[in-house]
CSV table of C-alpha atoms in Angstrom, one decimal:
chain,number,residue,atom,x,y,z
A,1,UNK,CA,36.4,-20.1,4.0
A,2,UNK,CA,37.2,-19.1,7.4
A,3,UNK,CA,34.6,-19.5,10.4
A,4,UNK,CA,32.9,-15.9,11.4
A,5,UNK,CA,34.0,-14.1,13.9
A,6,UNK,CA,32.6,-12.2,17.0
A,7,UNK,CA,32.9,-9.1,14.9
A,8,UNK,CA,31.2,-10.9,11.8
A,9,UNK,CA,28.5,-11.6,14.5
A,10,UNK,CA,28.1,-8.2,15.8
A,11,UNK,CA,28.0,-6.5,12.4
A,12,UNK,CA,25.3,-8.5,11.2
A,13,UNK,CA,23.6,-7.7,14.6
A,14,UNK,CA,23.9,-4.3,13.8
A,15,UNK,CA,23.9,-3.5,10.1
A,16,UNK,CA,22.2,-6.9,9.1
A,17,UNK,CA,22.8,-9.8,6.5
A,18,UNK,CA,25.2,-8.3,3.9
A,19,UNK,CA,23.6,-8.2,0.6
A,20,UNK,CA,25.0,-8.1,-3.3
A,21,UNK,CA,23.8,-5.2,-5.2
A,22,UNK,CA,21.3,-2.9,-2.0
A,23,UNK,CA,20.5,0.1,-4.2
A,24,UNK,CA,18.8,-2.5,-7.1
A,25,UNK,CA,17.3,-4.4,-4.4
A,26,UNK,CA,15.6,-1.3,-3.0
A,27,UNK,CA,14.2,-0.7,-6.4
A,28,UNK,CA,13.0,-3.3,-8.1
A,29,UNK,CA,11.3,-4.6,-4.5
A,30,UNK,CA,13.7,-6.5,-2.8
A,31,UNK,CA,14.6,-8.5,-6.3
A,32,UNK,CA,17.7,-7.8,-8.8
A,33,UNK,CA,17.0,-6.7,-12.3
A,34,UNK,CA,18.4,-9.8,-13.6
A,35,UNK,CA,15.4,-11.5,-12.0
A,36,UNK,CA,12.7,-9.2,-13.5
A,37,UNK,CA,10.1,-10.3,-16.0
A,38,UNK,CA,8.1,-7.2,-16.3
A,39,UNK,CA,8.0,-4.3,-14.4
A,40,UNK,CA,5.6,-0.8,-13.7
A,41,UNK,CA,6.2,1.9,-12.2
A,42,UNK,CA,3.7,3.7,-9.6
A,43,UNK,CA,2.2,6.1,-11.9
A,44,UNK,CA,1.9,3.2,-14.3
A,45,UNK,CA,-0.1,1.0,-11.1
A,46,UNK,CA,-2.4,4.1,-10.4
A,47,UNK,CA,-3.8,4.1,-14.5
A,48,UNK,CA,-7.0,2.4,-14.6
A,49,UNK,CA,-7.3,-1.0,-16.0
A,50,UNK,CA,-4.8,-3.7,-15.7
A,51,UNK,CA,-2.3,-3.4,-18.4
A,52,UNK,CA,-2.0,-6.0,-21.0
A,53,UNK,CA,2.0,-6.7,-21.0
A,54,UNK,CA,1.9,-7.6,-16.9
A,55,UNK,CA,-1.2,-9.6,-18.0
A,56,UNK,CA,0.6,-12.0,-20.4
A,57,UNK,CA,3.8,-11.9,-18.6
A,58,UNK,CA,1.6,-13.2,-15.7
A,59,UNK,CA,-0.2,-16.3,-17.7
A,60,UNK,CA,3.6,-17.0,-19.3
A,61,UNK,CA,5.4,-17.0,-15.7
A,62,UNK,CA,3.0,-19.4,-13.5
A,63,UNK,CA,6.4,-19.8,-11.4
A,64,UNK,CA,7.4,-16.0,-11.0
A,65,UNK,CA,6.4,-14.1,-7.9
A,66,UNK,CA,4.5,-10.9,-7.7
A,67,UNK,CA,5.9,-8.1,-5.8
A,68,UNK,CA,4.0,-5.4,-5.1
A,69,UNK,CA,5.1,-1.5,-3.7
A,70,UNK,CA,3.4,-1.5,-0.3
A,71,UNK,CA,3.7,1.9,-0.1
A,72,UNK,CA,0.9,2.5,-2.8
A,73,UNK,CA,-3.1,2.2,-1.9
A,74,UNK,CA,-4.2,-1.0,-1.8
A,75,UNK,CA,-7.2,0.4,-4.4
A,76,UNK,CA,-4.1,0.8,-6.9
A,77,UNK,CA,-2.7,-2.6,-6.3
A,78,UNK,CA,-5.8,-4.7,-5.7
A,79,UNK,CA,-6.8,-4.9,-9.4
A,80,UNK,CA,-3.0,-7.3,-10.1
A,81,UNK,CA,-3.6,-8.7,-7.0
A,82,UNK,CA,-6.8,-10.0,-8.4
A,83,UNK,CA,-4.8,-11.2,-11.8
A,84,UNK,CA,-2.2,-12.7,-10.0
A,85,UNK,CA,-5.0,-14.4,-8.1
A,86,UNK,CA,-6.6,-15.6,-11.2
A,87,UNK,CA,-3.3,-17.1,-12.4
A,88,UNK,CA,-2.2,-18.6,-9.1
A,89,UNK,CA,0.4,-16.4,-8.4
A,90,UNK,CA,2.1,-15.6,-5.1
A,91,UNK,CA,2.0,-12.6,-4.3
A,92,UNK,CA,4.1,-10.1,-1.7
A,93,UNK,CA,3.4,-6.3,-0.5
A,94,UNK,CA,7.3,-4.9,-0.2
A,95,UNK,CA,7.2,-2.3,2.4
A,96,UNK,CA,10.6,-0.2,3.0
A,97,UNK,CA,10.4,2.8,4.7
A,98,UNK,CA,13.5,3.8,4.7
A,99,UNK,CA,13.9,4.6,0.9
A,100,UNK,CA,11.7,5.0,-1.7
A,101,UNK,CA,11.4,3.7,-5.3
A,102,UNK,CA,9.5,4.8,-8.2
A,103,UNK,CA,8.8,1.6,-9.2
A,104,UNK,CA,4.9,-0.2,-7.8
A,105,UNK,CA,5.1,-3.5,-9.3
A,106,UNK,CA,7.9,-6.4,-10.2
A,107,UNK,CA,7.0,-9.9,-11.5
A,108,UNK,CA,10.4,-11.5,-11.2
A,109,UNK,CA,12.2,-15.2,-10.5
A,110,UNK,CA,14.5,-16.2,-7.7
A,111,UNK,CA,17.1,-16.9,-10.3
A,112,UNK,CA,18.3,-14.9,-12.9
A,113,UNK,CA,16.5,-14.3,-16.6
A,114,UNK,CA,18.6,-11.7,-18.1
A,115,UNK,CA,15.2,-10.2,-19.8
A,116,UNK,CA,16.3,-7.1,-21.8
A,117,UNK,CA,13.4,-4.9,-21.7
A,118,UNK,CA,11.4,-4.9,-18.3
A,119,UNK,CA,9.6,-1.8,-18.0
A,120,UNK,CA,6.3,-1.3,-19.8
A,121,UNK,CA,5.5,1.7,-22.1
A,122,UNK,CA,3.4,3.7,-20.3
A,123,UNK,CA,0.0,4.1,-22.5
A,124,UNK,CA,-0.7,7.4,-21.8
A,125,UNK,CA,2.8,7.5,-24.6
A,126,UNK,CA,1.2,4.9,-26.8
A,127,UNK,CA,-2.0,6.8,-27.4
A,128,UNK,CA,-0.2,10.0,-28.3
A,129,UNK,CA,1.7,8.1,-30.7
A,130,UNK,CA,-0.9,6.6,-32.2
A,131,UNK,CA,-3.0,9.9,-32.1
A,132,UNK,CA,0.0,11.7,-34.1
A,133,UNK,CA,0.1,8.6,-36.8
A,134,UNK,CA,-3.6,9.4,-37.3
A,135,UNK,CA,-3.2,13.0,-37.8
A,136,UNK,CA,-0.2,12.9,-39.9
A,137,UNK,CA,-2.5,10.4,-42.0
A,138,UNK,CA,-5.5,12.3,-42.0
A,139,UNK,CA,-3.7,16.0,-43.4
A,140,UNK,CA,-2.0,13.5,-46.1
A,141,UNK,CA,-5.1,12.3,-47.3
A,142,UNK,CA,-6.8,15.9,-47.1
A,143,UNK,CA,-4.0,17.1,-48.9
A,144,UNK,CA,-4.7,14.7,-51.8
A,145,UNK,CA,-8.0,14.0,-52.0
């Protein structure tokens, strides 16, 4: 490898460290997807209650880090920075104003996991589901009994 030179030095001067992969960095928070354990997006971090999934991946990870979207209220984010408190889990407020993501919170590793799924159903879907079980159920049962 050869030593940098005075343009190397500018550039980074300039532009900054050169990074694999920018666009999934400024996504998932500064992390790479391969990293993620679990992830929500913002609309996800505004619901009220903590979901269950980030819960569990928490208590499973003890070594993972949580990354938060600083860009969201802190009355949003306070709630998992309260359950990453309870687990002792370090925690970070990512703050890039000069793009935006849809996604408000990443529990991820410094090395790669390769987890397949990383987002989080959203539970506003999982009680419509549920809902049209029910009522598919309930006009069977009406219709037979």
């Amino acid at each position: 490898m050869s030593k940098p030179t005075m343009d190397d030095y500018l550039e980074n001067g300039i532009y900054g460290q050169k990074q694999t992969k920018p666009d999934e960095r400024r996504k998932f928070l500064g992390s790479l997807r391969e990293r993620v354990v679990v992830a929500l997006t913002q609309s996800q971090v505004r619901e009220k209650g903590v979901y269950k999934e980030v819960q569990e991946a928490l208590k499973e990870n003890p070594d993972a880090r949580l990354l938060l979207n600083g860009s969201m209220s802190y009355t949003f984010l306070s709630k998992y920075i309260k359950l990453a408190d309870t687990f002792n889990i370090s925690f970070s407020m990512v703050t890039n104003m000069e793009t935006e993501t849809d996604v408000g919170l990443v529990l991820a590793y410094n090395e790669a996991i390769d987890k397949e799924e990383i987002f989080v159903q959203e539970k506003s879907l999982k009680k419509k589901e549920d809902v049209k079980k029910k009522s598919i159920l309930s006009s069977i049962k009406k219709m037979l009994f």
